[in-house]
C-alpha positions as YAML, in Angstrom:
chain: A
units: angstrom
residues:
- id: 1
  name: UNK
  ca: [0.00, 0.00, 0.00]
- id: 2
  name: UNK
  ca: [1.23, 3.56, -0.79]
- id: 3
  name: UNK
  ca: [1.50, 5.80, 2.15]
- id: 4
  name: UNK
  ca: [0.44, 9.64, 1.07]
- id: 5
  name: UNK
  ca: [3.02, 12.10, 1.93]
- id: 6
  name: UNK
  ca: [2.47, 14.70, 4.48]
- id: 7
  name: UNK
  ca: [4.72, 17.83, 4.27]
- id: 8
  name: UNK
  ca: [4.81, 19.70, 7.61]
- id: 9
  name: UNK
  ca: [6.60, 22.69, 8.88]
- id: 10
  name: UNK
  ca: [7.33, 23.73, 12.29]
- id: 11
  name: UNK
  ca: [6.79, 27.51, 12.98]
- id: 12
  name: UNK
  ca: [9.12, 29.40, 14.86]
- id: 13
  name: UNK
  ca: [7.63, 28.18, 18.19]
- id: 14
  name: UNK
  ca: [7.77, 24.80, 17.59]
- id: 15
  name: UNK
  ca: [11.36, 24.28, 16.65]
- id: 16
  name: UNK
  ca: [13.16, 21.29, 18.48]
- id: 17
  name: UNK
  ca: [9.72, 19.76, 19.20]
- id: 18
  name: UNK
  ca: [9.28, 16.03, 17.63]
- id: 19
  name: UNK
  ca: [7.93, 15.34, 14.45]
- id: 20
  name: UNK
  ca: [5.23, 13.28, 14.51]
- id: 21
  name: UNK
  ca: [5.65, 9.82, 13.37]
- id: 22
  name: UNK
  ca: [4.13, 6.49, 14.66]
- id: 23
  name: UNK
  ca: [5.53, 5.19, 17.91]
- id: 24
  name: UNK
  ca: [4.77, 1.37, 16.58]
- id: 25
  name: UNK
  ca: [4.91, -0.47, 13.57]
- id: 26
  name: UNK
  ca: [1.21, -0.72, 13.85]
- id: 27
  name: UNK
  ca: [0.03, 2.55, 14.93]
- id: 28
  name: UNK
  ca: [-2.66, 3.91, 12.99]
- id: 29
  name: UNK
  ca: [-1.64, 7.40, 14.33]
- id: 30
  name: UNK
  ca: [0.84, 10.19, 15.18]
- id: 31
  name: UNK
  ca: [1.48, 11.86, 18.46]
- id: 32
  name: UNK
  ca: [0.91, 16.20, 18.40]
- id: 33
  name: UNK
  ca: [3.04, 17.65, 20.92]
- id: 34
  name: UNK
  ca: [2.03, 21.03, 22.64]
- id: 35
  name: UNK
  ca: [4.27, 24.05, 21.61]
- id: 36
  name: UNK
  ca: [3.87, 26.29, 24.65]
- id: 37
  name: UNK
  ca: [6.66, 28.66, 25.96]
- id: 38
  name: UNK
  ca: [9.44, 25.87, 28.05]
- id: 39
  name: UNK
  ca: [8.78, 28.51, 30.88]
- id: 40
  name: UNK
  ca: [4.92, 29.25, 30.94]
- id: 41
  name: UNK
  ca: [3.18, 25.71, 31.60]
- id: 42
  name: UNK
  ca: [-0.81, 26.29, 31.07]
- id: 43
  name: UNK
  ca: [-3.41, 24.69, 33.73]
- id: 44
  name: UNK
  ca: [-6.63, 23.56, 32.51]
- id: 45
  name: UNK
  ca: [-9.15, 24.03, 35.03]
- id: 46
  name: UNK
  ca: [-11.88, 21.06, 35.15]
- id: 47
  name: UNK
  ca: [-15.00, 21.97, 32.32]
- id: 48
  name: UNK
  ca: [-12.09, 24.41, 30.81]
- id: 49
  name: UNK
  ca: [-11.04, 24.40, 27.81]
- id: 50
  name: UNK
  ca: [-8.32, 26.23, 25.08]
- id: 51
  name: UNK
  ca: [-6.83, 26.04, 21.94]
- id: 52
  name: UNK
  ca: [-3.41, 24.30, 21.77]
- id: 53
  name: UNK
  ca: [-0.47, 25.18, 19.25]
- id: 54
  name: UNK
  ca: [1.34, 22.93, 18.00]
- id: 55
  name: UNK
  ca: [3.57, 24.89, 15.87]
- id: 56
  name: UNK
  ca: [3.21, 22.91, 12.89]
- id: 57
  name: UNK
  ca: [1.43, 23.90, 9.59]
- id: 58
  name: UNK
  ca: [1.16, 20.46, 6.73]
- id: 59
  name: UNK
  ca: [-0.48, 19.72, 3.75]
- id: 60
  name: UNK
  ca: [-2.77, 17.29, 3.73]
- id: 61
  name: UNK
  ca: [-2.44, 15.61, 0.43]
- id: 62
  name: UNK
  ca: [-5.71, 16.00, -1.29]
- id: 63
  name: UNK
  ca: [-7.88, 13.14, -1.05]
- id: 64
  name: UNK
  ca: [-7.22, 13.01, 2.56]
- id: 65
  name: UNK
  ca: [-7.85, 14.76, 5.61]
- id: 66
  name: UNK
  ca: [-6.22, 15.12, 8.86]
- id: 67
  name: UNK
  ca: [-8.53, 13.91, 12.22]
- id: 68
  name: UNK
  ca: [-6.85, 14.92, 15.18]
- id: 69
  name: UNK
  ca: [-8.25, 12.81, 18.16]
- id: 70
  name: UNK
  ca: [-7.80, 12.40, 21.64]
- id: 71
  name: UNK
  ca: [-4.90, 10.04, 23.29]
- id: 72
  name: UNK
  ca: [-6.81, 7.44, 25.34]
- id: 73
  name: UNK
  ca: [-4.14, 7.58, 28.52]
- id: 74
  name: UNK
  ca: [-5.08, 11.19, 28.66]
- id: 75
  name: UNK
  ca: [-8.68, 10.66, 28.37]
- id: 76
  name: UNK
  ca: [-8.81, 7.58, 31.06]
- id: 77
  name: UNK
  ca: [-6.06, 9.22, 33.85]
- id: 78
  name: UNK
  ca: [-6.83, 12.86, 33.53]
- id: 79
  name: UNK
  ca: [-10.01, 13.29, 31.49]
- id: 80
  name: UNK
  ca: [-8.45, 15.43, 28.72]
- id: 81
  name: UNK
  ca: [-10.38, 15.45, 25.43]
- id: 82
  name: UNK
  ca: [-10.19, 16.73, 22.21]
- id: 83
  name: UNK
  ca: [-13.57, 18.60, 22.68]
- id: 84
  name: UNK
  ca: [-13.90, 18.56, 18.68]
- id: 85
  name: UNK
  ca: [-12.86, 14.65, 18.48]
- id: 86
  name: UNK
  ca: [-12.24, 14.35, 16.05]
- id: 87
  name: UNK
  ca: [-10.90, 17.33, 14.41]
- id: 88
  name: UNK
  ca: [-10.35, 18.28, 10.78]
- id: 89
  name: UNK
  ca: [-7.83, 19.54, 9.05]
- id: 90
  name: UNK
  ca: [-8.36, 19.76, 5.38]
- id: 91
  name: UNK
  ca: [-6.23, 19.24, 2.83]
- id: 92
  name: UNK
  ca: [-6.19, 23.15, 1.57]
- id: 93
  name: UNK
  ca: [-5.96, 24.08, 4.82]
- id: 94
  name: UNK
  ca: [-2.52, 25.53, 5.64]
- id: 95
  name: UNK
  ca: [-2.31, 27.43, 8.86]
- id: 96
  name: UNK
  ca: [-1.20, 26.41, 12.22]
- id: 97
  name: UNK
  ca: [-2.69, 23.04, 13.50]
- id: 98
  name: UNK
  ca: [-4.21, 23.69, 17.17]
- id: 99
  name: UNK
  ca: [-5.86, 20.99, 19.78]
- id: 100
  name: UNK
  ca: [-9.27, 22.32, 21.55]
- id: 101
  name: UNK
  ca: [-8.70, 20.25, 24.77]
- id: 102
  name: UNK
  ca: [-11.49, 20.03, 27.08]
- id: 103
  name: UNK
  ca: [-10.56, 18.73, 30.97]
- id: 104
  name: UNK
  ca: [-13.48, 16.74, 31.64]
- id: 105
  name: UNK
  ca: [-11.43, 15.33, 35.48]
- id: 106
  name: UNK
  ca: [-11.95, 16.06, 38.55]
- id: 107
  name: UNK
  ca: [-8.62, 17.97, 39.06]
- id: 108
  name: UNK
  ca: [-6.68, 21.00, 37.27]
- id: 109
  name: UNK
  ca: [-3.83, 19.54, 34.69]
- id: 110
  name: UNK
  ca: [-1.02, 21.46, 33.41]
- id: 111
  name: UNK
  ca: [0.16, 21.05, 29.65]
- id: 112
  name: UNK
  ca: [3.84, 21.87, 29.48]
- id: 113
  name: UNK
  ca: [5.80, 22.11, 26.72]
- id: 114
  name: UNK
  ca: [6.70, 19.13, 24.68]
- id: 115
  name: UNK
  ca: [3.75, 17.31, 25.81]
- id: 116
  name: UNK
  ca: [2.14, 14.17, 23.57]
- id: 117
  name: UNK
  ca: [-1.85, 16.21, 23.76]
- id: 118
  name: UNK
  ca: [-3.51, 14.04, 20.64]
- id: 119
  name: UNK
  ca: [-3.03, 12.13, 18.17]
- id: 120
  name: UNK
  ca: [-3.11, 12.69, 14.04]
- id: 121
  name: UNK
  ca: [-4.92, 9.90, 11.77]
- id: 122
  name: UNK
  ca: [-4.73, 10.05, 8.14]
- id: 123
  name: UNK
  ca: [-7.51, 9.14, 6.15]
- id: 124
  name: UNK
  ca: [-8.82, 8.84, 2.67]
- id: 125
  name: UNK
  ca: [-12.11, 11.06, 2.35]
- id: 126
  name: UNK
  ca: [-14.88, 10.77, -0.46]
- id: 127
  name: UNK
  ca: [-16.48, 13.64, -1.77]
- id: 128
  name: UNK
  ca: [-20.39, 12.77, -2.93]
- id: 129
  name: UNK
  ca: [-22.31, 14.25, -5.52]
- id: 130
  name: UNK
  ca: [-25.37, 14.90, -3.89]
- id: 131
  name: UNK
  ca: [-28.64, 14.59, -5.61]
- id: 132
  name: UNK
  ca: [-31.95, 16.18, -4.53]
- id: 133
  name: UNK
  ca: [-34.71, 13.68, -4.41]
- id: 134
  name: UNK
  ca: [-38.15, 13.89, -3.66]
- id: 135
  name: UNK
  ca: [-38.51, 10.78, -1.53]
- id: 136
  name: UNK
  ca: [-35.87, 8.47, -0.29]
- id: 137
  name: UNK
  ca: [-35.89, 4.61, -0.12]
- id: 138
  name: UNK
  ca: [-37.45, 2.09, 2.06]
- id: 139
  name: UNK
  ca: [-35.69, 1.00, 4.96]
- id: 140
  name: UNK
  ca: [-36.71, -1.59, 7.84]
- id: 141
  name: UNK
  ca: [-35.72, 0.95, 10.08]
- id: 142
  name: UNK
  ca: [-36.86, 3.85, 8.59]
- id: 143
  name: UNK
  ca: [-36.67, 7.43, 10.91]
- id: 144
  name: UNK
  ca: [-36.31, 5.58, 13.82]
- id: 145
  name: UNK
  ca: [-33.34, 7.53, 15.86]
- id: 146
  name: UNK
  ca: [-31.73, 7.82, 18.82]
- id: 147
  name: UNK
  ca: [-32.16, 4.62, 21.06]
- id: 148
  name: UNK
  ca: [-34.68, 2.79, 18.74]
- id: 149
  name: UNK
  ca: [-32.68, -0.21, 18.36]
- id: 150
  name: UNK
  ca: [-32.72, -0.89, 21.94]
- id: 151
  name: UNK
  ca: [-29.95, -0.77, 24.85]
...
């Protein structure tokens, strides 16, 4: 399989952080790192939640999008989301990629520079043509929603 190439930049703030790569031969994703000042650490209060930098601008190659989802250690220890999960970056999008974390925990936690905050899948997207209809198929379920298939 052909792996797409994603060209990435670090900004001025983000020099001498990682780039992201996989950690594992089978990860399906790469760790963003948080590109705050070395000397001004940021607490997130519980139910706060901020915009990231990461100091990294890429292009997506089109045909593909960035998601940029939460890191399940994070999630389960210290109830940090991505609030967004998961997030999009488009493929013509080229400014600086940022993480809305959300600390859903009990406690404060403090994001210092360097830190692993999420993690960036990429994925093939499709683009349909949509078509205007003026009634849709049959389906056994039909417009049954939320819950309607039982527990």
């Amino acid at each position: 399989m052909t792996r797409p190439i994603v060209q990435m930049r670090h900004l001025p703030h983000g020099e001498g952080l990682p780039v992201p790569q996989p950690q594992t031969e089978g990860a399906a994703g790469m760790d963003l790192t948080a590109a705050l000042p070395a000397d001004g650490p940021l607490t997130l209060a519980p139910g706060e939640r901020t915009a990231i930098p990461t100091g990294l601008e890429m292009a997506i190659p089109q045909g593909y999008e960035g998601q940029v989802r939460p890191r399940s250690g994070l999630a389960l220890k210290q109830g940090l989301t991505v609030l967004n999960a998961p997030g999009t970056i488009d493929s013509d999008y080229r400014g600086e990629v940022k993480v809305i974390l959300v600390n859903l925990g009990q406690e404060p936690v403090i994001i210092r520079r360097g830190d692993r905050i999420a993690q960036l899948v990429v994925a093939p997207t499709t683009i349909p043509h949509v078509e205007i209809v003026e009634e849709l198929n049959e389906t056994k379920r039909g417009i049954g929603g939320f819950g309607s298939t039982g527990v």
